[in-house]
Coordinates of C-alpha atoms and ligand atoms in Angstrom, one line a residue:
M1 CA 92.8 86.1 127.0
V2 CA 90.6 86.5 130.2
F3 CA 87.5 84.5 130.8
L4 CA 85.0 85.9 133.4
S5 CA 81.3 85.2 133.8
G6 CA 78.1 86.4 135.6
F7 CA 77.5 89.1 138.3
C8 CA 80.0 89.7 141.0
L9 CA 79.2 91.4 144.3
F10 CA 82.0 92.9 146.3
R11 CA 82.3 95.3 149.1
W12 CA 84.8 98.2 149.1
E13 CA 85.2 100.9 151.8
G14 CA 81.8 99.9 153.4
A15 CA 79.9 100.1 150.1
F16 CA 78.5 97.2 148.0
F17 CA 79.2 97.0 144.3
L18 CA 77.5 94.7 141.8
V19 CA 79.5 94.2 138.6
F20 CA 78.5 92.2 135.5
V21 CA 81.3 90.3 133.9
F22 CA 81.1 88.6 130.5
P23 CA 81.1 84.9 129.8
F24 CA 83.5 85.2 126.9
P25 CA 87.0 86.7 126.2
I26 CA 87.1 90.2 127.4
K27 CA 88.3 91.4 124.0
S28 CA 85.0 90.3 122.4
C29 CA 82.9 92.7 124.4
I30 CA 81.6 95.3 122.0
F31 CA 82.5 98.2 124.3
V32 CA 85.9 96.8 125.1
K33 CA 86.5 96.0 121.5
F34 CA 85.5 99.5 120.5
L35 CA 87.9 101.0 123.1
W36 CA 90.6 98.5 121.9
H37 CA 90.3 99.5 118.3
A38 CA 90.1 103.2 119.1
V39 CA 93.3 103.1 121.2
S40 CA 95.2 100.7 118.9
G41 CA 94.0 102.5 115.8
V42 CA 95.2 105.9 117.0
S43 CA 98.5 104.6 118.2
Y44 CA 98.9 102.7 114.9
S45 CA 98.3 105.8 112.9
F46 CA 100.8 107.7 114.8
C47 CA 103.4 105.0 114.3
D48 CA 102.6 104.6 110.6
E49 CA 105.8 105.6 108.9
K50 CA 104.2 107.1 105.7
L51 CA 101.9 109.3 107.7
H52 CA 104.7 110.3 109.9
N53 CA 106.8 111.3 106.8
N54 CA 103.8 113.1 105.3
I55 CA 103.3 115.1 108.5
H56 CA 107.0 115.8 108.7
Y57 CA 106.9 116.9 105.1
L58 CA 103.9 119.1 105.7
I59 CA 105.5 120.7 108.6
K60 CA 108.7 121.3 106.6
S61 CA 107.1 122.6 103.4
R62 CA 103.9 124.1 105.0
K63 CA 101.9 123.1 102.0
L64 CA 100.2 119.9 100.7
I65 CA 100.1 119.9 96.9
M66 CA 101.5 122.3 94.3
K67 CA 98.8 124.5 92.6
I68 CA 98.5 123.7 88.9
S69 CA 96.1 126.2 87.4
R70 CA 96.0 125.0 83.8
I71 CA 97.8 123.3 81.0
D72 CA 100.0 126.0 79.6
H73 CA 101.1 124.3 76.4
L74 CA 101.6 121.0 74.7
G75 CA 105.1 120.6 73.2
I76 CA 104.9 118.9 69.8
G77 CA 108.2 117.6 68.3
V78 CA 108.6 118.0 64.6
E79 CA 111.4 117.6 62.0
S80 CA 110.5 120.9 60.4
I81 CA 108.1 123.7 61.5
D82 CA 107.7 124.9 58.0
A83 CA 106.6 121.5 56.8
V84 CA 103.8 121.1 59.4
L85 CA 102.6 124.6 59.9
P86 CA 100.2 124.5 56.9
Y87 CA 98.3 121.7 58.6
F88 CA 97.8 123.7 61.8
E89 CA 97.0 127.0 60.0
N90 CA 95.2 125.9 56.9
V91 CA 93.4 122.8 58.1
L92 CA 92.8 123.5 61.8
G93 CA 92.6 127.3 61.3
L94 CA 95.0 128.1 64.1
K95 CA 97.3 131.1 63.9
C96 CA 101.0 131.0 64.6
Y97 CA 101.7 134.1 66.6
A98 CA 105.3 133.7 67.6
V99 CA 108.5 132.0 66.4
E100 CA 111.4 131.9 68.8
E101 CA 114.7 130.1 69.1
V102 CA 115.6 128.7 72.5
A103 CA 119.4 128.4 72.2
D104 CA 119.7 126.7 75.6
Q105 CA 117.4 123.9 74.5
K106 CA 118.7 123.8 70.9
V107 CA 115.2 124.2 69.5
K108 CA 113.3 126.5 67.3
T109 CA 109.7 127.0 68.6
A110 CA 106.5 128.2 67.0
F111 CA 103.4 129.0 69.1
L112 CA 99.8 128.7 68.2
K113 CA 96.8 129.3 70.6
V114 CA 93.8 127.0 71.1
G115 CA 91.6 128.9 73.6
E116 CA 93.7 129.1 76.8
V117 CA 96.1 126.4 75.8
K118 CA 99.1 126.8 73.5
L119 CA 100.7 124.4 71.1
E120 CA 104.5 124.7 71.0
L121 CA 106.0 123.2 67.8
L122 CA 109.6 122.2 68.5
E123 CA 112.1 121.8 65.8
P124 CA 115.6 120.8 66.8
T125 CA 118.5 123.1 65.8
S126 CA 121.2 120.6 66.6
P127 CA 121.5 116.8 66.6
E128 CA 122.5 117.3 70.3
S129 CA 119.0 118.6 71.1
A130 CA 116.8 116.5 73.4
V131 CA 114.1 116.8 70.8
A132 CA 116.4 115.6 68.0
K133 CA 117.3 112.5 70.1
W134 CA 113.6 111.9 70.8
L135 CA 112.7 112.1 67.1
E136 CA 115.7 109.9 66.1
K137 CA 114.4 107.2 68.5
G138 CA 111.0 107.3 66.7
G139 CA 109.2 109.9 68.9
K140 CA 106.3 111.5 67.2
G141 CA 103.5 114.0 68.1
V142 CA 103.2 115.2 71.7
H143 CA 106.7 115.5 73.2
H144 CA 105.8 117.1 76.6
V145 CA 103.0 118.6 78.6
A146 CA 103.6 121.9 80.3
F147 CA 101.6 122.8 83.5
A148 CA 101.4 126.3 84.8
V149 CA 102.3 126.4 88.4
E150 CA 100.7 129.1 90.5
D151 CA 102.9 129.2 93.5
G152 CA 106.4 129.0 92.1
V153 CA 108.3 126.4 90.0
A154 CA 111.2 126.4 92.5
E155 CA 108.9 125.4 95.4
A156 CA 107.1 122.9 93.2
L157 CA 110.5 121.2 92.4
V158 CA 111.3 120.9 96.1
E159 CA 107.9 119.4 96.7
A160 CA 108.2 117.0 93.7
E161 CA 111.7 115.8 94.9
G162 CA 110.3 115.3 98.4
K163 CA 107.8 113.0 96.8
E164 CA 110.5 111.1 95.1
I165 CA 109.9 112.4 91.6
R166 CA 113.1 112.4 89.5
L167 CA 114.0 115.9 88.4
I168 CA 115.7 116.8 85.1
D169 CA 116.2 120.4 86.3
K170 CA 117.0 121.0 90.0
T171 CA 116.2 124.7 89.6
P172 CA 114.1 126.7 87.1
R173 CA 115.7 128.1 84.0
P174 CA 114.5 130.5 81.3
G175 CA 112.3 129.0 78.5
A176 CA 110.5 130.4 75.5
E177 CA 108.0 133.3 76.0
Q178 CA 109.7 134.7 79.1
M179 CA 108.7 131.7 81.1
S180 CA 110.6 130.1 83.9
I181 CA 110.6 126.4 83.3
A182 CA 111.8 123.0 84.7
F183 CA 111.3 119.4 83.6
L184 CA 110.4 116.3 85.5
H185 CA 111.7 113.0 84.2
P186 CA 109.1 110.9 82.3
K187 CA 110.3 107.8 84.1
S188 CA 108.6 109.0 87.3
T189 CA 105.7 110.9 85.8
A190 CA 103.6 108.2 84.2
G191 CA 105.8 108.3 81.0
I192 CA 104.9 111.9 80.2
L193 CA 107.8 114.3 80.0
T194 CA 106.4 117.0 82.3
E195 CA 107.3 120.7 82.2
L196 CA 106.4 123.1 85.1
C197 CA 106.3 126.7 84.2
E198 CA 105.4 130.2 85.4
P199 CA 106.1 133.7 84.0
Q200 CA 109.6 134.9 84.8
K201 CA 109.7 137.2 87.8
Ligands
LIG1 N1 108.4 111.6 76.6 C1 108.4 110.4 77.2 N2 109.5 109.7 77.4 C2 110.6 110.2 76.9 C3 110.7 111.4 76.3 C4 109.6 112.1 76.1 N3 109.6 113.3 75.5 N4 112.0 111.6 75.9 C5 112.7 110.5 76.3 N5 111.9 109.7 77.0 C6 112.2 108.4 77.5 C7 112.9 107.5 76.5 O1 111.9 106.8 75.7 C8 113.7 106.6 77.4 O2 112.9 105.5 77.8 P1 113.5 104.0 77.8 O3 114.7 104.0 78.7 O4 112.3 103.2 78.3 O5 113.8 103.8 76.3 C9 114.1 107.4 78.6 O6 113.2 108.5 78.6 C10 115.5 108.0 78.5 O7 115.6 108.6 77.2 P2 116.9 108.7 76.4 O8 116.6 108.6 75.0 O9 118.0 107.8 77.0 O10 117.3 110.2 76.6 P3 118.0 110.9 77.8 O11 117.9 110.2 79.1 O12 119.3 111.4 77.3 O13 117.0 112.2 77.9 C11 115.2 113.4 78.8 C12 115.7 112.1 78.2 C13 113.7 113.3 79.0 C14 116.0 113.5 80.2 C15 115.7 114.6 77.9 O14 115.0 114.5 76.7 C16 115.4 115.9 78.6 O15 116.2 116.4 79.3 N6 114.3 116.6 78.2 C17 113.9 117.9 78.8 C18 114.4 119.0 78.0 C19 113.6 119.1 76.7 O16 112.9 118.1 76.3 N7 113.8 120.2 76.0 C20 113.1 120.5 74.8 C21 111.9 121.4 74.9 C22 112.4 122.8 75.3 C23 111.3 123.9 75.5 O17 110.1 123.5 75.5 O18 111.6 125.1 75.6

């Protein structure tokens, strides 16, 4: 802390200089304070580890955030598609336009459209299926939310992993309706089993 006060006259190289100095700690002067904060703020920002990591990440990935264009579908886990379809068709007036088995996931799927969004009814075809285990543990209704990714599921997975999201699938795999899909673990996605998808190339 430096204490100075009043005007000070001094001579340098034949010229006289009058300097006003402050009667309080030099760091309290508004101008000095401003400079201090500006310099220390900037240097703090550059040292901030998170920012540094983000910049590093941005440089590495050359993008900021994955582009989600819409909700592609809601996956709804059911014991039996035949048992619930009358509700969706006869009460809600929706139309089932496709039934497909996804052997890889050990599920039978039925698709209905609601505007742009689809409902995917999921019926397990084996007790080993993830949906069967979920139903067995008391799961009901919406099983997962699927987001359509515009700029590539593979790239989105790299980005999500870089942001410490737990991946179920490290790389995209084929899903129903000729989609390329990958799941993110609900433990790191606010409890929502999250699917990223895009049409297969
Ligand atoms: N939504 C939210 N949380 C879920 C969940 C779901 N659908 N399924 C499981 N969990 C939670 C469980 O409640 C459990 O939480 P707690 O530890 O707090 O109890 C945790 O995740 C672990 O669950 P688990 O029963 O021990 O089951 P696993 O770890 O063996 O598997 C999961 C969970 C999500 C990794 C597995 O279900 C999976 O790989 N899912 C992705 C594949 C899939 O669901 N395919 C079917 C759809 C196919 C398609 O659309 O084509």
